[in-house]
């Protein structure tokens, strides 16, 4: 079985629905970069794939960073003078600034306002804010809620703890024939937000589930980590293993209606970059490619100059480019099963290119071999695909010089990788080319 087989079965599966169900299950959990919510999330993922959970103690030095204290929260509210919860963590975990210090006090409206965050341009939405590396506290609320606050005293309670503990992350290693690896990394630290980042978690899980049943050329490493500090921690603790990583993708924002967007690796023209670009180019759907820039998700760390890994970020609408980004409107209505499934297919097609991107050498380099007498014209399918398949045979025969890969040939011939791979398989069966 190879990776192309799974794409045929995709049509008969309901991966879109399954991914959406997983997202719905994870949605209510209050995640942050450390703490119970992150662990609970990993436990839900463990029901799907047998990932290992690692715990890294607070204070561990990871390059220029230090693993932070662990944050946990039980409850939080702001009560008005008659005891009504005018801001209530139980209604949305976005109401509390992530990593808020514990607080229990009565404050005036003015004092409270210094700790409130709203989005006046979207008065119904609650923003998502964090304060990981500066000890502070705060609440997020809709601007309409904010405008309704009266000039009175408020009881503020954040029943949280910020203590020595651990940073948790999940890792799933799927061995293939080679020890060279493909890294699939997603951040899993956001609370009730769907496109960023539950869609990335769900896609990574179902990608792992698809790959598990296949015999694979590459080994695959899936990371479910807190953003930034998670990739820095993993790289610091696994520096010796990093050289195995040949290709990688950061998965984020893969469930919204926008077109596919690929942010290239820092190298810019690595095999992963070319594989994704080829797949998107042949998908027949609109897409956008953007060059690497040192902001965004964990590709920033994988592509830091000391590693410079071939890791890009394949998403739909990038962070910050959709209004719902980092707000309560990035909810279960923004993400749809058909977009998740379409993203998954683009991922599988890309991995299909990597898996099948071999070099061949012709066994018959002096002039074309006679295809007719070998029955090859009959072997290349119905009338419709015949012309493309025939050209693919000729391209593969001509360019299989032991130097060029099938992706090189697909790019040069402007034929889909699958067509080139199909031709290579036929020619290999007839001993006209050999794998290098
Ligand atoms: Zn985010």
Coordinates of N, CA and C and ligand atoms in Angstrom, one line a residue, residues 128 187 190 196 297 325-326, ligand 1:
X128 N -9.3 37.5 22.6 CA -8.5 36.5 23.3 C -7.1 37.1 23.6
X187 N 0.4 23.9 17.2 CA 0.2 24.4 18.6 C -1.1 24.0 19.1
X190 N -4.4 27.1 22.6 CA -5.4 28.1 22.7 C -6.7 27.6 23.3
X196 N -7.9 28.8 14.7 CA -6.6 28.9 15.4 C -6.9 28.5 16.9
X297 N 3.7 31.2 13.3 CA 3.7 30.1 14.3 C 5.1 29.5 14.5
X325 N -10.2 36.1 13.9 CA -8.9 35.6 14.5 C -8.8 36.1 15.9
X326 N -8.5 35.2 16.8 CA -8.2 35.5 18.2 C -9.4 36.3 18.9
Ligands
LIG1 ZN1 -3.1 32.1 17.9

